[in-house]
Amino acid sequence: MHPFSILTLGIFLAGYITARWDLVRQLYELAIFAWDHGVVSRALKGFAILSVVFVLIVIPLERIATREAEVVRHSLTHKHNRSLHLHSTREYSAVAFLRGSSFEDAGLSSHYGTMTTRNALMRIFWPSDAPKGDYPGVLVGWRNSELDILVVTILQHVELRKVVNALQVEALYRNPPHPLEHIFDRCGGSRLQVLGSVNSQSPPNSFDPQQIFVETRKNGRFPQVYCPADCEITLQIISFDRPHPTRMQYMSLEPISLALGDKSENATAGGATPFDKIDSDERSERQRKKELVEKLKQHTVVKHPRTQKEIHLPRILNQINCSYEMAALLQKNVGLVGARPKRSLSVSERVVESAQNAYTYVLVLIWHILTVWVYPVALQLFILGLMALRIAAELVLRVLEWRLTSESPALKDTSATAQQVDIRLQQFCYWPIQYLTLLRRRADWESITTNHPEYIRFFNSLWLVANDVIIGIALGSYIIENANFVGSQVDTVLGTWSIEGLSRIITWLMDWPAGLKLNTELAAFLGDLFLWVIDYWGGKIVSIP
């Protein structure tokens, strides 16, 4: 550094220390106080302890982690080299096949008229709540391809051929709550099949993807699939938690849309709703993002075609969503597999059955009276009251939306209270339409998720209104019961922050704030002006109570 610059810096530091001598003196006294009371020694001891911990614990752990990472990296490199060797072997086998070699030379094998490529990947989607134990059973589920299956349930203590026959004659599909075609159409149009056996007494001699052999243990987390090493097929067991349809749980590749499905119909028919603009903005934003994603796909350097496993993924997710209800239906009808005719009842059993029938008859009679006489009358009264409220709400909405001229504002545009009343009345008028839409959920399987947005929107609006009412009642009752206390606290806060606090700040700014030299005459003039305004404001505040 130039000597003149050093001299200039020294002069500046000396001048600053002279101007801020009080600050320098306080810093010096603070340093002496810290030294006398052992603050420096305690800080040095803490630094020494942290240094020892770092040297004895942190550094050895870091070295151990680095060494383990190196070992894992070397093992992965070795596996990668082995996979490259296998890949070159498959290429050689494919060339041999093209030159006229046999299926065995080319690495292909035939199973039941289908060809399975060696070194292929077979995916087995396994439910986490499937029965475990040593009991024999039959695997039932969907087969999306030869190497892609999804297990729905395990039917225990039944024979495999009887389950196949029961699926063919649809004995396991008896008494469904809704049409089965809705489930099968959603799952790709394929029906359930027998996928294999569980804990069979006679294990197979070779691996067959059409009929797999699985062993389960009570304490085992995953099943064990029989797949010898000579078949050269990689198995991938994907365990999944079933979504509970009655709790509105499901898996999807796209986020749920909260826009109701009948909004476009209402807009076309002229029945606008209070959320039409919000839903249209949401749809336009979603369409904009979709177009942006498509543009980004066009700028990729290499386009990889979708594999069959990627194409089957949406269908597999639908099958997972429907597996809960299908498993419940199969387990309910598993007693019909190979069932024998029942014997005739004895005299004592007939007496017990007649007594139970009499009790059931009384319950059915009471239920008939409630459903045929009481419920319709109560329903009609409720509908009449709802219609009266709807008419009153429509009249109030007409008043809130009335304009003196075409250019004059409505009452809801000039008053916040009127605007809130308008919004709540529109929500109240739209609730019956939403409820009628929700009734369609009960006419179909719970796994059909097309009506979930309506359910969420309906109860979300109910919850928001309930929150407003509850919070308003709570705050209103508190203010009414403690009016004197609340008034005094509001008066104190307004006087402290809007009068006294501002006056102190203006008085401080009229002087030299933080050592800044201001224009004295201008600061005094502006300060007196603002103090006069604050004093006038304080007089108005005092006169309000």
PDB file of C-alpha atoms in Angstrom, residues 105-243:
ATOM      1  CA  ASP A 105     -28.551 -70.659 -27.948  1.00  0.00           C
ATOM      2  CA  ALA A 106     -30.206 -67.274 -28.310  1.00  0.00           C
ATOM      3  CA  GLY A 107     -31.180 -67.064 -24.639  1.00  0.00           C
ATOM      4  CA  LEU A 108     -34.931 -67.510 -25.209  1.00  0.00           C
ATOM      5  CA  SER A 109     -37.283 -70.048 -23.683  1.00  0.00           C
ATOM      6  CA  SER A 110     -40.910 -70.913 -24.414  1.00  0.00           C
ATOM      7  CA  HIS A 111     -43.581 -71.172 -21.687  1.00  0.00           C
ATOM      8  CA  TYR A 112     -47.142 -72.106 -22.598  1.00  0.00           C
ATOM      9  CA  GLY A 113     -46.877 -70.740 -26.085  1.00  0.00           C
ATOM     10  CA  THR A 114     -45.313 -67.408 -25.006  1.00  0.00           C
ATOM     11  CA  MET A 115     -41.695 -66.371 -25.182  1.00  0.00           C
ATOM     12  CA  THR A 116     -39.905 -64.982 -22.137  1.00  0.00           C
ATOM     13  CA  THR A 117     -36.624 -63.193 -22.727  1.00  0.00           C
ATOM     14  CA  ARG A 118     -33.810 -64.230 -20.471  1.00  0.00           C
ATOM     15  CA  ASN A 119     -32.287 -61.587 -18.176  1.00  0.00           C
ATOM     16  CA  ALA A 120     -35.665 -59.813 -18.229  1.00  0.00           C
ATOM     17  CA  LEU A 121     -37.269 -57.957 -15.340  1.00  0.00           C
ATOM     18  CA  MET A 122     -40.461 -59.330 -13.805  1.00  0.00           C
ATOM     19  CA  ARG A 123     -42.455 -57.001 -11.562  1.00  0.00           C
ATOM     20  CA  ILE A 124     -44.739 -58.369  -8.851  1.00  0.00           C
ATOM     21  CA  PHE A 125     -46.913 -55.801  -7.095  1.00  0.00           C
ATOM     22  CA  TRP A 126     -47.609 -57.206  -3.650  1.00  0.00           C
ATOM     23  CA  PRO A 127     -50.092 -55.717  -1.115  1.00  0.00           C
ATOM     24  CA  SER A 128     -48.556 -55.092   2.295  1.00  0.00           C
ATOM     25  CA  ASP A 129     -51.693 -56.313   4.098  1.00  0.00           C
ATOM     26  CA  ALA A 130     -51.770 -59.693   2.350  1.00  0.00           C
ATOM     27  CA  PRO A 131     -52.276 -62.689   4.681  1.00  0.00           C
ATOM     28  CA  LYS A 132     -49.038 -64.084   6.115  1.00  0.00           C
ATOM     29  CA  GLY A 133     -48.290 -67.461   7.579  1.00  0.00           C
ATOM     30  CA  ASP A 134     -47.673 -71.056   6.571  1.00  0.00           C
ATOM     31  CA  TYR A 135     -51.204 -71.734   5.330  1.00  0.00           C
ATOM     32  CA  PRO A 136     -51.556 -72.770   1.673  1.00  0.00           C
ATOM     33  CA  GLY A 137     -53.479 -70.538  -0.659  1.00  0.00           C
ATOM     34  CA  VAL A 138     -53.996 -69.234  -4.183  1.00  0.00           C
ATOM     35  CA  LEU A 139     -52.838 -65.906  -5.606  1.00  0.00           C
ATOM     36  CA  VAL A 140     -55.547 -63.939  -7.428  1.00  0.00           C
ATOM     37  CA  GLY A 141     -54.941 -60.678  -9.255  1.00  0.00           C
ATOM     38  CA  TRP A 142     -54.452 -58.903 -12.568  1.00  0.00           C
ATOM     39  CA  ARG A 143     -51.936 -59.884 -15.220  1.00  0.00           C
ATOM     40  CA  ASN A 144     -50.936 -56.893 -17.317  1.00  0.00           C
ATOM     41  CA  SER A 145     -48.273 -58.781 -19.252  1.00  0.00           C
ATOM     42  CA  GLU A 146     -46.301 -61.965 -18.906  1.00  0.00           C
ATOM     43  CA  LEU A 147     -43.763 -60.251 -16.645  1.00  0.00           C
ATOM     44  CA  ASP A 148     -46.055 -57.727 -14.960  1.00  0.00           C
ATOM     45  CA  ILE A 149     -48.599 -58.939 -12.381  1.00  0.00           C
ATOM     46  CA  LEU A 150     -50.487 -57.365  -9.492  1.00  0.00           C
ATOM     47  CA  VAL A 151     -51.675 -59.467  -6.556  1.00  0.00           C
ATOM     48  CA  VAL A 152     -55.130 -58.528  -5.225  1.00  0.00           C
ATOM     49  CA  THR A 153     -55.540 -61.094  -2.464  1.00  0.00           C
ATOM     50  CA  ILE A 154     -54.620 -64.584  -1.261  1.00  0.00           C
ATOM     51  CA  LEU A 155     -57.474 -67.080  -0.962  1.00  0.00           C
ATOM     52  CA  GLN A 156     -56.368 -69.518   1.737  1.00  0.00           C
ATOM     53  CA  HIS A 157     -57.437 -73.133   2.323  1.00  0.00           C
ATOM     54  CA  VAL A 158     -58.790 -73.557  -1.219  1.00  0.00           C
ATOM     55  CA  GLU A 159     -57.592 -75.578  -4.197  1.00  0.00           C
ATOM     56  CA  LEU A 160     -56.166 -73.884  -7.248  1.00  0.00           C
ATOM     57  CA  ARG A 161     -58.375 -75.654  -9.829  1.00  0.00           C
ATOM     58  CA  LYS A 162     -61.516 -74.787  -7.833  1.00  0.00           C
ATOM     59  CA  VAL A 163     -60.531 -71.118  -7.735  1.00  0.00           C
ATOM     60  CA  VAL A 164     -59.969 -71.152 -11.507  1.00  0.00           C
ATOM     61  CA  ASN A 165     -63.411 -72.692 -11.989  1.00  0.00           C
ATOM     62  CA  ALA A 166     -65.015 -70.178  -9.573  1.00  0.00           C
ATOM     63  CA  LEU A 167     -63.501 -67.263 -11.509  1.00  0.00           C
ATOM     64  CA  GLN A 168     -64.755 -68.670 -14.792  1.00  0.00           C
ATOM     65  CA  VAL A 169     -68.328 -69.133 -13.556  1.00  0.00           C
ATOM     66  CA  GLU A 170     -68.106 -65.841 -11.601  1.00  0.00           C
ATOM     67  CA  ALA A 171     -68.935 -67.502  -8.287  1.00  0.00           C
ATOM     68  CA  LEU A 172     -66.414 -65.210  -6.544  1.00  0.00           C
ATOM     69  CA  TYR A 173     -68.191 -62.136  -7.969  1.00  0.00           C
ATOM     70  CA  ARG A 174     -71.589 -62.790  -6.393  1.00  0.00           C
ATOM     71  CA  ASN A 175     -73.600 -60.026  -4.738  1.00  0.00           C
ATOM     72  CA  PRO A 176     -71.420 -57.063  -5.726  1.00  0.00           C
ATOM     73  CA  PRO A 177     -72.562 -53.685  -4.353  1.00  0.00           C
ATOM     74  CA  HIS A 178     -72.234 -52.134  -7.823  1.00  0.00           C
ATOM     75  CA  PRO A 179     -71.700 -53.354 -11.411  1.00  0.00           C
ATOM     76  CA  LEU A 180     -68.361 -55.094 -11.866  1.00  0.00           C
ATOM     77  CA  GLU A 181     -67.952 -53.705 -15.379  1.00  0.00           C
ATOM     78  CA  HIS A 182     -67.171 -50.283 -13.890  1.00  0.00           C
ATOM     79  CA  ILE A 183     -64.184 -51.734 -12.012  1.00  0.00           C
ATOM     80  CA  PHE A 184     -62.926 -53.855 -14.911  1.00  0.00           C
ATOM     81  CA  ASP A 185     -63.265 -51.024 -17.430  1.00  0.00           C
ATOM     82  CA  ARG A 186     -61.250 -48.756 -15.145  1.00  0.00           C
ATOM     83  CA  CYS A 187     -58.568 -51.444 -14.744  1.00  0.00           C
ATOM     84  CA  GLY A 188     -57.938 -51.913 -18.446  1.00  0.00           C
ATOM     85  CA  GLY A 189     -60.792 -54.276 -19.290  1.00  0.00           C
ATOM     86  CA  SER A 190     -59.015 -57.359 -17.944  1.00  0.00           C
ATOM     87  CA  ARG A 191     -60.555 -59.679 -15.365  1.00  0.00           C
ATOM     88  CA  LEU A 192     -58.961 -61.317 -12.362  1.00  0.00           C
ATOM     89  CA  GLN A 193     -56.840 -64.410 -12.920  1.00  0.00           C
ATOM     90  CA  VAL A 194     -55.099 -67.049 -10.858  1.00  0.00           C
ATOM     91  CA  LEU A 195     -51.459 -65.952 -10.677  1.00  0.00           C
ATOM     92  CA  GLY A 196     -49.993 -68.857  -8.716  1.00  0.00           C
ATOM     93  CA  SER A 197     -49.963 -70.696  -5.410  1.00  0.00           C
ATOM     94  CA  VAL A 198     -48.754 -69.883  -1.905  1.00  0.00           C
ATOM     95  CA  ASN A 199     -47.049 -72.372   0.424  1.00  0.00           C
ATOM     96  CA  SER A 200     -47.954 -75.295  -1.789  1.00  0.00           C
ATOM     97  CA  GLN A 201     -47.046 -78.795  -0.610  1.00  0.00           C
ATOM     98  CA  SER A 202     -45.593 -79.695  -4.015  1.00  0.00           C
ATOM     99  CA  PRO A 203     -43.134 -77.002  -5.207  1.00  0.00           C
ATOM    100  CA  PRO A 204     -42.515 -76.767  -8.970  1.00  0.00           C
ATOM    101  CA  ASN A 205     -39.426 -78.085 -10.716  1.00  0.00           C
ATOM    102  CA  SER A 206     -38.919 -74.968 -12.861  1.00  0.00           C
ATOM    103  CA  PHE A 207     -39.909 -71.334 -12.877  1.00  0.00           C
ATOM    104  CA  ASP A 208     -43.089 -70.466 -14.771  1.00  0.00           C
ATOM    105  CA  PRO A 209     -44.208 -66.797 -14.912  1.00  0.00           C
ATOM    106  CA  GLN A 210     -47.758 -67.961 -15.670  1.00  0.00           C
ATOM    107  CA  GLN A 211     -48.017 -69.821 -12.344  1.00  0.00           C
ATOM    108  CA  ILE A 212     -45.547 -68.523  -9.766  1.00  0.00           C
ATOM    109  CA  PHE A 213     -44.816 -70.246  -6.484  1.00  0.00           C
ATOM    110  CA  VAL A 214     -44.590 -68.047  -3.383  1.00  0.00           C
ATOM    111  CA  GLU A 215     -43.700 -68.798   0.225  1.00  0.00           C
ATOM    112  CA  THR A 216     -44.792 -66.518   3.056  1.00  0.00           C
ATOM    113  CA  ARG A 217     -43.803 -66.535   6.703  1.00  0.00           C
ATOM    114  CA  LYS A 218     -45.609 -65.033   9.659  1.00  0.00           C
ATOM    115  CA  ASN A 219     -42.679 -62.804  10.623  1.00  0.00           C
ATOM    116  CA  GLY A 220     -41.452 -62.211   7.086  1.00  0.00           C
ATOM    117  CA  ARG A 221     -41.742 -58.778   5.611  1.00  0.00           C
ATOM    118  CA  PHE A 222     -41.618 -59.793   1.951  1.00  0.00           C
ATOM    119  CA  PRO A 223     -42.674 -63.021   0.224  1.00  0.00           C
ATOM    120  CA  GLN A 224     -40.161 -65.439  -1.222  1.00  0.00           C
ATOM    121  CA  VAL A 225     -40.762 -66.277  -4.887  1.00  0.00           C
ATOM    122  CA  TYR A 226     -39.340 -69.482  -6.312  1.00  0.00           C
ATOM    123  CA  CYS A 227     -36.980 -68.385  -9.081  1.00  0.00           C
ATOM    124  CA  PRO A 228     -33.829 -70.474  -9.638  1.00  0.00           C
ATOM    125  CA  ALA A 229     -30.673 -68.844 -10.928  1.00  0.00           C
ATOM    126  CA  ASP A 230     -30.641 -70.772 -14.212  1.00  0.00           C
ATOM    127  CA  CYS A 231     -33.815 -69.037 -15.467  1.00  0.00           C
ATOM    128  CA  GLU A 232     -31.915 -65.705 -15.582  1.00  0.00           C
ATOM    129  CA  ILE A 233     -34.952 -63.554 -14.725  1.00  0.00           C
ATOM    130  CA  THR A 234     -34.688 -60.664 -12.292  1.00  0.00           C
ATOM    131  CA  LEU A 235     -37.630 -60.425  -9.892  1.00  0.00           C
ATOM    132  CA  GLN A 236     -38.737 -57.093  -8.481  1.00  0.00           C
ATOM    133  CA  ILE A 237     -41.304 -57.265  -5.668  1.00  0.00           C
ATOM    134  CA  ILE A 238     -43.018 -53.905  -5.176  1.00  0.00           C
ATOM    135  CA  SER A 239     -44.894 -53.760  -1.885  1.00  0.00           C
ATOM    136  CA  PHE A 240     -47.683 -51.180  -1.678  1.00  0.00           C
ATOM    137  CA  ASP A 241     -50.164 -50.026   0.948  1.00  0.00           C
ATOM    138  CA  ARG A 242     -53.705 -50.312  -0.324  1.00  0.00           C
ATOM    139  CA  PRO A 243     -55.514 -46.969  -0.556  1.00  0.00           C
TER     140      PRO A 243
END
